[in-house]
Amino acid sequence: MSMTYELSHLRTLEAESVHIVREVAAEFERPVLLFSGGKDSIVMLHLAVKAFFPARLPFPAMHVDTGENFDEVLAFRDETVERLGLRLVVGSVQDDIDAGRSVEDSGPRASRNRLQTTTLLRSITEGRFDAVFGGARRDEEKARAKERVFSFRDEFGQWDPKNQRPELWSLYNGRHRPGEHIRVFPLSNWTELDIWQYIAEEQIELPSIYFAHRRPVFRRDGMLMAVHPLMTMAPDEEAFETTVRFRTVGDVTCTGCVESACTTVDDVIAEIAATRLTERGATRADDRISEAGMEDRKKEGYF
């Protein structure tokens, strides 16, 4: 008697991601997983841990630290690293500023976000990493929708959107020469809603910043920005307090929040199902530099 077993949508995505993670572990000598404490990197780490359970993760995690992170997210990162017994590599943007490799912007809208590229490429070179896992998804932004699961980067860490390898039948080409590396995106085919539904199903913990809380904010360019010691408000910007949550988490200086009453994962799922704006499009100032802002940065080596 033959039996068929049909995977749910989420389990299909999970199986694909786990296959990608294991494929990298088999093909590459020195992989590393980017982990910032944001929801996508948390889910990616959860999948990677699941891929090798009960053994420990066979590669380190890396955080490119701009020094402009939300305290709640950094605390969650450190708690997770300790709980899972991970080896954490921290690439510091401040180190590159101090060494003269990066030049910091000034003014009320200054952000270190663009400086991450220099630190990321330096950290990859110093760690001799040949594969770097990232939590980017194709639904986030137009440039990311163009990218393959295995994204080839040349000896300068740069991405050429016209020079991408075919990935028919989930066959991934990881071949590269010394000095080159591959960026790997196990969550490419996931959506924001998929991420939250998986968080609910797997009961994955997240930083409190992703749920509704009272916070002083101010309006800038149509977004709500957190009042924070790292933020300089313009004379015409006025602070007020309201209930907000963050859909995506990056630097304090370029990440907006949304007014929301969602205090549970189920609340967030219902809210996301009704929205028509991606989380980056709605709350990330760094994506509003130009129409091709993200693609230009990716060509330079950004994720």
mmCIF file of C-alpha atoms in Angstrom:
data_model
loop_
_atom_site.group_PDB
_atom_site.id
_atom_site.type_symbol
_atom_site.label_atom_id
_atom_site.label_comp_id
_atom_site.label_asym_id
_atom_site.label_seq_id
_atom_site.Cartn_x
_atom_site.Cartn_y
_atom_site.Cartn_z
ATOM 1 C CA MET A 1 0.000 0.000 0.000
ATOM 2 C CA SER A 2 1.526 3.308 -1.115
ATOM 3 C CA MET A 3 1.156 6.430 0.974
ATOM 4 C CA THR A 4 1.702 10.043 -0.034
ATOM 5 C CA TYR A 5 2.743 12.780 2.355
ATOM 6 C CA GLU A 6 2.085 16.351 1.350
ATOM 7 C CA LEU A 7 4.122 19.038 3.064
ATOM 8 C CA SER A 8 2.432 22.248 4.153
ATOM 9 C CA HIS A 9 3.552 25.498 2.562
ATOM 10 C CA LEU A 10 5.728 26.374 5.567
ATOM 11 C CA ARG A 11 7.247 22.899 5.786
ATOM 12 C CA THR A 12 8.101 23.069 2.081
ATOM 13 C CA LEU A 13 9.915 26.361 2.652
ATOM 14 C CA GLU A 14 11.621 24.918 5.712
ATOM 15 C CA ALA A 15 12.798 21.845 3.799
ATOM 16 C CA GLU A 16 14.184 24.012 0.996
ATOM 17 C CA SER A 17 16.076 26.257 3.440
ATOM 18 C CA VAL A 18 17.482 23.319 5.405
ATOM 19 C CA HIS A 19 18.643 21.746 2.123
ATOM 20 C CA ILE A 20 20.430 25.002 1.192
ATOM 21 C CA VAL A 21 22.167 25.219 4.572
ATOM 22 C CA ARG A 22 23.339 21.590 4.367
ATOM 23 C CA GLU A 23 24.476 22.084 0.772
ATOM 24 C CA VAL A 24 26.694 24.967 1.851
ATOM 25 C CA ALA A 25 28.153 22.953 4.731
ATOM 26 C CA ALA A 26 29.002 20.179 2.266
ATOM 27 C CA GLU A 27 30.428 22.381 -0.519
ATOM 28 C CA PHE A 28 32.356 25.082 1.337
ATOM 29 C CA GLU A 29 35.273 25.055 3.743
ATOM 30 C CA ARG A 30 34.579 28.169 5.843
ATOM 31 C CA PRO A 31 30.931 29.299 5.900
ATOM 32 C CA VAL A 32 29.650 31.973 8.280
ATOM 33 C CA LEU A 33 26.087 33.027 9.130
ATOM 34 C CA LEU A 34 25.211 36.706 9.523
ATOM 35 C CA PHE A 35 23.276 37.189 12.750
ATOM 36 C CA SER A 36 22.115 40.595 13.926
ATOM 37 C CA GLY A 37 19.278 39.688 16.276
ATOM 38 C CA GLY A 38 16.664 40.767 13.730
ATOM 39 C CA LYS A 39 13.699 38.510 12.953
ATOM 40 C CA ASP A 40 14.958 37.186 9.597
ATOM 41 C CA SER A 41 18.403 36.332 10.933
ATOM 42 C CA ILE A 42 16.729 34.686 13.946
ATOM 43 C CA VAL A 43 14.633 32.465 11.661
ATOM 44 C CA MET A 44 17.676 31.706 9.475
ATOM 45 C CA LEU A 45 19.681 30.723 12.552
ATOM 46 C CA HIS A 46 16.777 28.570 13.787
ATOM 47 C CA LEU A 47 16.741 26.727 10.450
ATOM 48 C CA ALA A 48 20.515 26.263 10.488
ATOM 49 C CA VAL A 49 20.431 24.851 14.022
ATOM 50 C CA LYS A 50 17.613 22.526 12.950
ATOM 51 C CA ALA A 51 19.647 21.368 9.937
ATOM 52 C CA PHE A 52 22.390 19.914 12.152
ATOM 53 C CA PHE A 53 20.528 18.998 15.356
ATOM 54 C CA PRO A 54 21.505 17.404 17.711
ATOM 55 C CA ALA A 55 25.038 18.474 16.749
ATOM 56 C CA ARG A 56 26.088 22.067 17.253
ATOM 57 C CA LEU A 57 26.191 24.551 14.398
ATOM 58 C CA PRO A 58 29.374 23.693 12.444
ATOM 59 C CA PHE A 59 30.178 27.303 11.517
ATOM 60 C CA PRO A 60 30.290 30.643 13.366
ATOM 61 C CA ALA A 61 27.834 33.540 13.372
ATOM 62 C CA MET A 62 28.911 37.060 12.457
ATOM 63 C CA HIS A 63 27.461 40.459 13.279
ATOM 64 C CA VAL A 64 28.533 43.622 11.482
ATOM 65 C CA ASP A 65 28.184 46.068 14.357
ATOM 66 C CA THR A 66 27.710 49.715 13.403
ATOM 67 C CA GLY A 67 27.534 50.838 17.019
ATOM 68 C CA GLU A 68 24.067 52.241 16.323
ATOM 69 C CA ASN A 69 21.954 49.229 17.276
ATOM 70 C CA PHE A 70 18.836 49.091 19.410
ATOM 71 C CA ASP A 71 19.726 47.902 22.918
ATOM 72 C CA GLU A 72 16.921 45.306 22.938
ATOM 73 C CA VAL A 73 18.275 43.677 19.784
ATOM 74 C CA LEU A 74 21.891 43.537 20.954
ATOM 75 C CA ALA A 75 20.808 41.991 24.257
ATOM 76 C CA PHE A 76 18.791 39.354 22.387
ATOM 77 C CA ARG A 77 21.775 38.622 20.111
ATOM 78 C CA ASP A 78 24.046 37.993 23.080
ATOM 79 C CA GLU A 79 21.469 35.852 24.920
ATOM 80 C CA THR A 80 20.950 33.708 21.812
ATOM 81 C CA VAL A 81 24.674 33.233 21.234
ATOM 82 C CA GLU A 82 25.140 32.108 24.834
ATOM 83 C CA ARG A 83 22.093 29.811 24.824
ATOM 84 C CA LEU A 84 23.151 28.008 21.640
ATOM 85 C CA GLY A 85 26.869 27.980 22.410
ATOM 86 C CA LEU A 86 27.720 29.790 19.174
ATOM 87 C CA ARG A 87 31.021 31.335 18.207
ATOM 88 C CA LEU A 88 30.269 34.961 17.419
ATOM 89 C CA VAL A 89 32.499 37.045 15.161
ATOM 90 C CA VAL A 90 31.866 40.794 15.495
ATOM 91 C CA GLY A 91 32.986 43.131 12.739
ATOM 92 C CA SER A 92 33.124 46.651 14.161
ATOM 93 C CA VAL A 93 32.419 49.678 11.973
ATOM 94 C CA GLN A 94 34.065 51.814 14.661
ATOM 95 C CA ASP A 95 37.330 49.919 14.102
ATOM 96 C CA ASP A 96 37.263 50.878 10.426
ATOM 97 C CA ILE A 97 36.488 54.512 11.251
ATOM 98 C CA ASP A 98 39.375 54.605 13.751
ATOM 99 C CA ALA A 99 41.730 53.032 11.185
ATOM 100 C CA GLY A 100 40.728 55.531 8.491
ATOM 101 C CA ARG A 101 39.188 52.888 6.229
ATOM 102 C CA SER A 102 35.740 54.498 6.573
ATOM 103 C CA VAL A 103 34.688 58.117 6.905
ATOM 104 C CA GLU A 104 31.721 58.881 9.108
ATOM 105 C CA ASP A 105 28.979 61.246 7.957
ATOM 106 C CA SER A 106 27.955 64.248 10.031
ATOM 107 C CA GLY A 107 24.736 66.204 10.480
ATOM 108 C CA PRO A 108 21.254 65.379 11.805
ATOM 109 C CA ARG A 109 20.669 62.659 9.191
ATOM 110 C CA ALA A 110 24.055 60.997 9.506
ATOM 111 C CA SER A 111 24.049 57.193 9.563
ATOM 112 C CA ARG A 112 26.717 54.516 9.658
ATOM 113 C CA ASN A 113 24.545 52.116 7.678
ATOM 114 C CA ARG A 114 26.443 52.528 4.393
ATOM 115 C CA LEU A 115 29.742 51.973 6.229
ATOM 116 C CA GLN A 116 28.778 48.349 6.882
ATOM 117 C CA THR A 117 30.053 47.318 3.440
ATOM 118 C CA THR A 118 33.698 48.072 4.256
ATOM 119 C CA THR A 119 33.446 46.242 7.583
ATOM 120 C CA LEU A 120 31.636 43.263 6.081
ATOM 121 C CA LEU A 121 34.212 42.795 3.312
ATOM 122 C CA ARG A 122 37.097 43.199 5.761
ATOM 123 C CA SER A 123 35.564 40.652 8.144
ATOM 124 C CA ILE A 124 35.026 38.159 5.305
ATOM 125 C CA THR A 125 38.657 38.534 4.227
ATOM 126 C CA GLU A 126 40.071 38.286 7.756
ATOM 127 C CA GLY A 127 37.959 35.203 8.509
ATOM 128 C CA ARG A 128 38.742 33.667 5.097
ATOM 129 C CA PHE A 129 35.032 32.910 4.761
ATOM 130 C CA ASP A 130 34.074 31.437 1.399
ATOM 131 C CA ALA A 131 30.291 31.367 1.937
ATOM 132 C CA VAL A 132 28.246 33.947 3.861
ATOM 133 C CA PHE A 133 24.622 33.279 4.832
ATOM 134 C CA GLY A 134 22.299 36.279 4.747
ATOM 135 C CA GLY A 135 18.644 36.604 5.719
ATOM 136 C CA ALA A 136 17.509 38.676 2.736
ATOM 137 C CA ARG A 137 14.221 37.770 1.039
ATOM 138 C CA ARG A 138 13.147 38.470 -2.541
ATOM 139 C CA ASP A 139 9.912 40.175 -1.465
ATOM 140 C CA GLU A 140 11.777 42.864 0.494
ATOM 141 C CA GLU A 141 13.087 45.036 -2.317
ATOM 142 C CA LYS A 142 13.521 45.100 -6.108
ATOM 143 C CA ALA A 143 17.281 44.544 -6.161
ATOM 144 C CA ARG A 144 16.981 41.582 -3.805
ATOM 145 C CA ALA A 145 14.307 40.088 -6.054
ATOM 146 C CA LYS A 146 16.960 39.853 -8.802
ATOM 147 C CA GLU A 147 19.385 37.803 -6.761
ATOM 148 C CA ARG A 148 19.949 34.059 -6.842
ATOM 149 C CA VAL A 149 20.058 31.806 -3.760
ATOM 150 C CA PHE A 150 23.803 31.350 -4.367
ATOM 151 C CA SER A 151 25.045 34.837 -5.259
ATOM 152 C CA PHE A 152 28.586 34.962 -6.643
ATOM 153 C CA ARG A 153 30.864 37.768 -5.435
ATOM 154 C CA ASP A 154 34.189 38.572 -7.080
ATOM 155 C CA GLU A 155 37.549 39.134 -5.370
ATOM 156 C CA PHE A 156 36.399 42.657 -4.453
ATOM 157 C CA GLY A 157 33.159 41.381 -2.891
ATOM 158 C CA GLN A 158 31.117 42.976 -5.656
ATOM 159 C CA TRP A 159 27.894 41.695 -7.230
ATOM 160 C CA ASP A 160 27.163 41.801 -10.957
ATOM 161 C CA PRO A 161 23.412 41.376 -11.614
ATOM 162 C CA LYS A 162 24.194 40.435 -15.244
ATOM 163 C CA ASN A 163 26.560 37.654 -14.239
ATOM 164 C CA GLN A 164 24.427 35.234 -12.249
ATOM 165 C CA ARG A 165 24.379 31.476 -12.414
ATOM 166 C CA PRO A 166 21.263 29.480 -13.328
ATOM 167 C CA GLU A 167 19.631 27.506 -10.519
ATOM 168 C CA LEU A 168 17.438 25.016 -12.323
ATOM 169 C CA TRP A 169 15.965 22.164 -10.270
ATOM 170 C CA SER A 170 17.489 23.642 -7.086
ATOM 171 C CA LEU A 171 21.010 22.880 -8.270
ATOM 172 C CA TYR A 172 23.401 25.445 -6.806
ATOM 173 C CA ASN A 173 26.794 26.295 -8.283
ATOM 174 C CA GLY A 174 29.203 27.248 -5.524
ATOM 175 C CA ARG A 175 32.395 27.114 -7.537
ATOM 176 C CA HIS A 176 34.747 30.008 -6.885
ATOM 177 C CA ARG A 177 38.428 30.869 -6.960
ATOM 178 C CA PRO A 178 40.547 31.935 -3.966
ATOM 179 C CA GLY A 179 39.513 35.414 -2.859
ATOM 180 C CA GLU A 180 36.004 35.077 -4.269
ATOM 181 C CA HIS A 181 33.025 34.024 -2.188
ATOM 182 C CA ILE A 182 29.335 33.186 -2.378
ATOM 183 C CA ARG A 183 26.529 34.992 -0.563
ATOM 184 C CA VAL A 184 23.811 32.482 0.314
ATOM 185 C CA PHE A 185 20.158 33.377 0.936
ATOM 186 C CA PRO A 186 18.181 30.462 2.428
ATOM 187 C CA LEU A 187 15.101 32.670 2.931
ATOM 188 C CA SER A 188 14.940 33.929 -0.658
ATOM 189 C CA ASN A 189 11.520 32.410 -1.357
ATOM 190 C CA TRP A 190 9.959 33.380 1.982
ATOM 191 C CA THR A 191 7.688 36.381 2.471
ATOM 192 C CA GLU A 192 7.288 38.531 5.571
ATOM 193 C CA LEU A 193 4.024 36.719 6.271
ATOM 194 C CA ASP A 194 5.745 33.324 5.902
ATOM 195 C CA ILE A 195 8.380 34.423 8.425
ATOM 196 C CA TRP A 196 5.793 35.391 11.024
ATOM 197 C CA GLN A 197 3.651 32.294 10.465
ATOM 198 C CA TYR A 198 6.776 30.144 10.908
ATOM 199 C CA ILE A 199 7.675 32.064 14.071
ATOM 200 C CA ALA A 200 4.197 31.248 15.378
ATOM 201 C CA GLU A 201 4.381 27.573 14.401
ATOM 202 C CA GLU A 202 7.879 27.061 15.816
ATOM 203 C CA GLN A 203 7.305 29.334 18.837
ATOM 204 C CA ILE A 204 10.484 31.265 18.118
ATOM 205 C CA GLU A 205 11.343 34.047 20.546
ATOM 206 C CA LEU A 206 11.987 37.570 19.256
ATOM 207 C CA PRO A 207 13.233 40.844 20.735
ATOM 208 C CA SER A 208 10.440 42.817 22.418
ATOM 209 C CA ILE A 209 10.920 45.648 19.927
ATOM 210 C CA TYR A 210 8.866 43.702 17.339
ATOM 211 C CA PHE A 211 5.726 44.036 19.466
ATOM 212 C CA ALA A 212 3.652 47.038 20.535
ATOM 213 C CA HIS A 213 5.206 49.219 23.219
ATOM 214 C CA ARG A 214 5.128 52.865 24.266
ATOM 215 C CA ARG A 215 8.049 54.850 22.905
ATOM 216 C CA PRO A 216 8.874 58.515 22.272
ATOM 217 C CA VAL A 217 9.089 59.112 18.518
ATOM 218 C CA PHE A 218 9.142 61.911 15.946
ATOM 219 C CA ARG A 219 8.107 62.158 12.297
ATOM 220 C CA ARG A 220 10.720 62.364 9.542
ATOM 221 C CA ASP A 221 10.075 61.901 5.823
ATOM 222 C CA GLY A 222 6.730 60.247 6.489
ATOM 223 C CA MET A 223 8.194 57.744 8.968
ATOM 224 C CA LEU A 224 8.124 57.483 12.736
ATOM 225 C CA MET A 225 11.686 57.474 14.090
ATOM 226 C CA ALA A 226 12.671 56.607 17.656
ATOM 227 C CA VAL A 227 13.835 59.376 19.957
ATOM 228 C CA HIS A 228 17.293 58.141 20.916
ATOM 229 C CA PRO A 229 20.671 59.544 22.036
ATOM 230 C CA LEU A 230 22.049 58.574 18.608
ATOM 231 C CA MET A 231 19.395 60.626 16.800
ATOM 232 C CA THR A 232 19.621 64.384 16.235
ATOM 233 C CA MET A 233 16.240 65.997 15.751
ATOM 234 C CA ALA A 234 15.862 69.001 13.451
ATOM 235 C CA PRO A 235 14.318 72.213 14.859
ATOM 236 C CA ASP A 236 11.013 71.515 13.091
ATOM 237 C CA GLU A 237 10.793 67.908 14.368
ATOM 238 C CA GLU A 238 8.709 67.404 17.494
ATOM 239 C CA ALA A 239 8.793 64.410 19.824
ATOM 240 C CA PHE A 240 5.666 62.692 21.101
ATOM 241 C CA GLU A 241 4.873 59.349 22.679
ATOM 242 C CA THR A 242 2.732 56.654 21.094
ATOM 243 C CA THR A 243 2.360 52.870 20.844
ATOM 244 C CA VAL A 244 4.554 51.434 18.108
ATOM 245 C CA ARG A 245 6.353 48.322 16.964
ATOM 246 C CA PHE A 246 9.179 47.689 14.505
ATOM 247 C CA ARG A 247 8.591 45.591 11.375
ATOM 248 C CA THR A 248 12.294 45.446 10.554
ATOM 249 C CA VAL A 249 15.290 46.266 12.699
ATOM 250 C CA GLY A 250 18.442 47.965 11.486
ATOM 251 C CA ASP A 251 20.364 50.969 12.747
ATOM 252 C CA VAL A 252 18.565 53.370 15.061
ATOM 253 C CA THR A 253 19.446 56.150 12.617
ATOM 254 C CA CYS A 254 17.638 54.709 9.593
ATOM 255 C CA THR A 255 14.929 52.386 10.926
ATOM 256 C CA GLY A 256 11.394 53.623 11.413
ATOM 257 C CA CYS A 257 8.552 52.083 13.366
ATOM 258 C CA VAL A 258 4.801 51.872 12.805
ATOM 259 C CA GLU A 259 1.908 52.683 15.081
ATOM 260 C CA SER A 260 0.472 49.350 16.141
ATOM 261 C CA ALA A 261 -1.432 47.637 18.932
ATOM 262 C CA CYS A 262 -0.019 44.180 18.100
ATOM 263 C CA THR A 263 1.221 42.530 21.291
ATOM 264 C CA THR A 264 1.278 38.897 20.083
ATOM 265 C CA VAL A 265 2.559 36.994 17.055
ATOM 266 C CA ASP A 266 -1.028 36.272 15.952
ATOM 267 C CA ASP A 267 -1.802 40.007 16.087
ATOM 268 C CA VAL A 268 1.210 40.739 13.891
ATOM 269 C CA ILE A 269 0.217 38.046 11.374
ATOM 270 C CA ALA A 270 -3.239 39.588 11.014
ATOM 271 C CA GLU A 271 -1.737 43.064 10.580
ATOM 272 C CA ILE A 272 0.783 41.959 7.938
ATOM 273 C CA ALA A 273 -1.869 40.023 5.993
ATOM 274 C CA ALA A 274 -3.767 43.280 5.533
ATOM 275 C CA THR A 275 -0.859 45.569 4.607
ATOM 276 C CA ARG A 276 0.325 46.360 1.089
ATOM 277 C CA LEU A 277 3.680 47.910 1.979
ATOM 278 C CA THR A 278 6.848 45.868 2.480
ATOM 279 C CA GLU A 279 8.583 46.358 5.800
ATOM 280 C CA ARG A 280 11.683 47.916 4.233
ATOM 281 C CA GLY A 281 9.684 50.160 1.920
ATOM 282 C CA ALA A 282 7.634 51.450 4.826
ATOM 283 C CA THR A 283 10.262 51.814 7.545
ATOM 284 C CA ARG A 284 13.826 51.884 6.186
ATOM 285 C CA ALA A 285 15.233 55.303 5.321
ATOM 286 C CA ASP A 286 18.333 53.718 3.758
ATOM 287 C CA ASP A 287 16.154 52.286 0.973
ATOM 288 C CA ARG A 288 14.944 55.741 -0.020
ATOM 289 C CA ILE A 289 18.297 57.115 -1.176
ATOM 290 C CA SER A 290 17.403 56.603 -4.842
ATOM 291 C CA GLU A 291 15.331 54.336 -7.044
ATOM 292 C CA ALA A 292 18.351 52.052 -7.440
ATOM 293 C CA GLY A 293 19.879 52.720 -4.004
ATOM 294 C CA MET A 294 19.903 49.107 -2.815
ATOM 295 C CA GLU A 295 21.200 47.748 -6.120
ATOM 296 C CA ASP A 296 24.060 50.255 -6.156
ATOM 297 C CA ARG A 297 25.079 49.256 -2.632
ATOM 298 C CA LYS A 298 24.851 45.549 -3.461
ATOM 299 C CA LYS A 299 27.185 46.057 -6.408
ATOM 300 C CA GLU A 300 29.694 47.540 -3.958
ATOM 301 C CA GLY A 301 29.475 44.508 -1.652
ATOM 302 C CA TYR A 302 26.483 45.206 0.601
ATOM 303 C CA PHE A 303 23.948 42.480 1.327
#
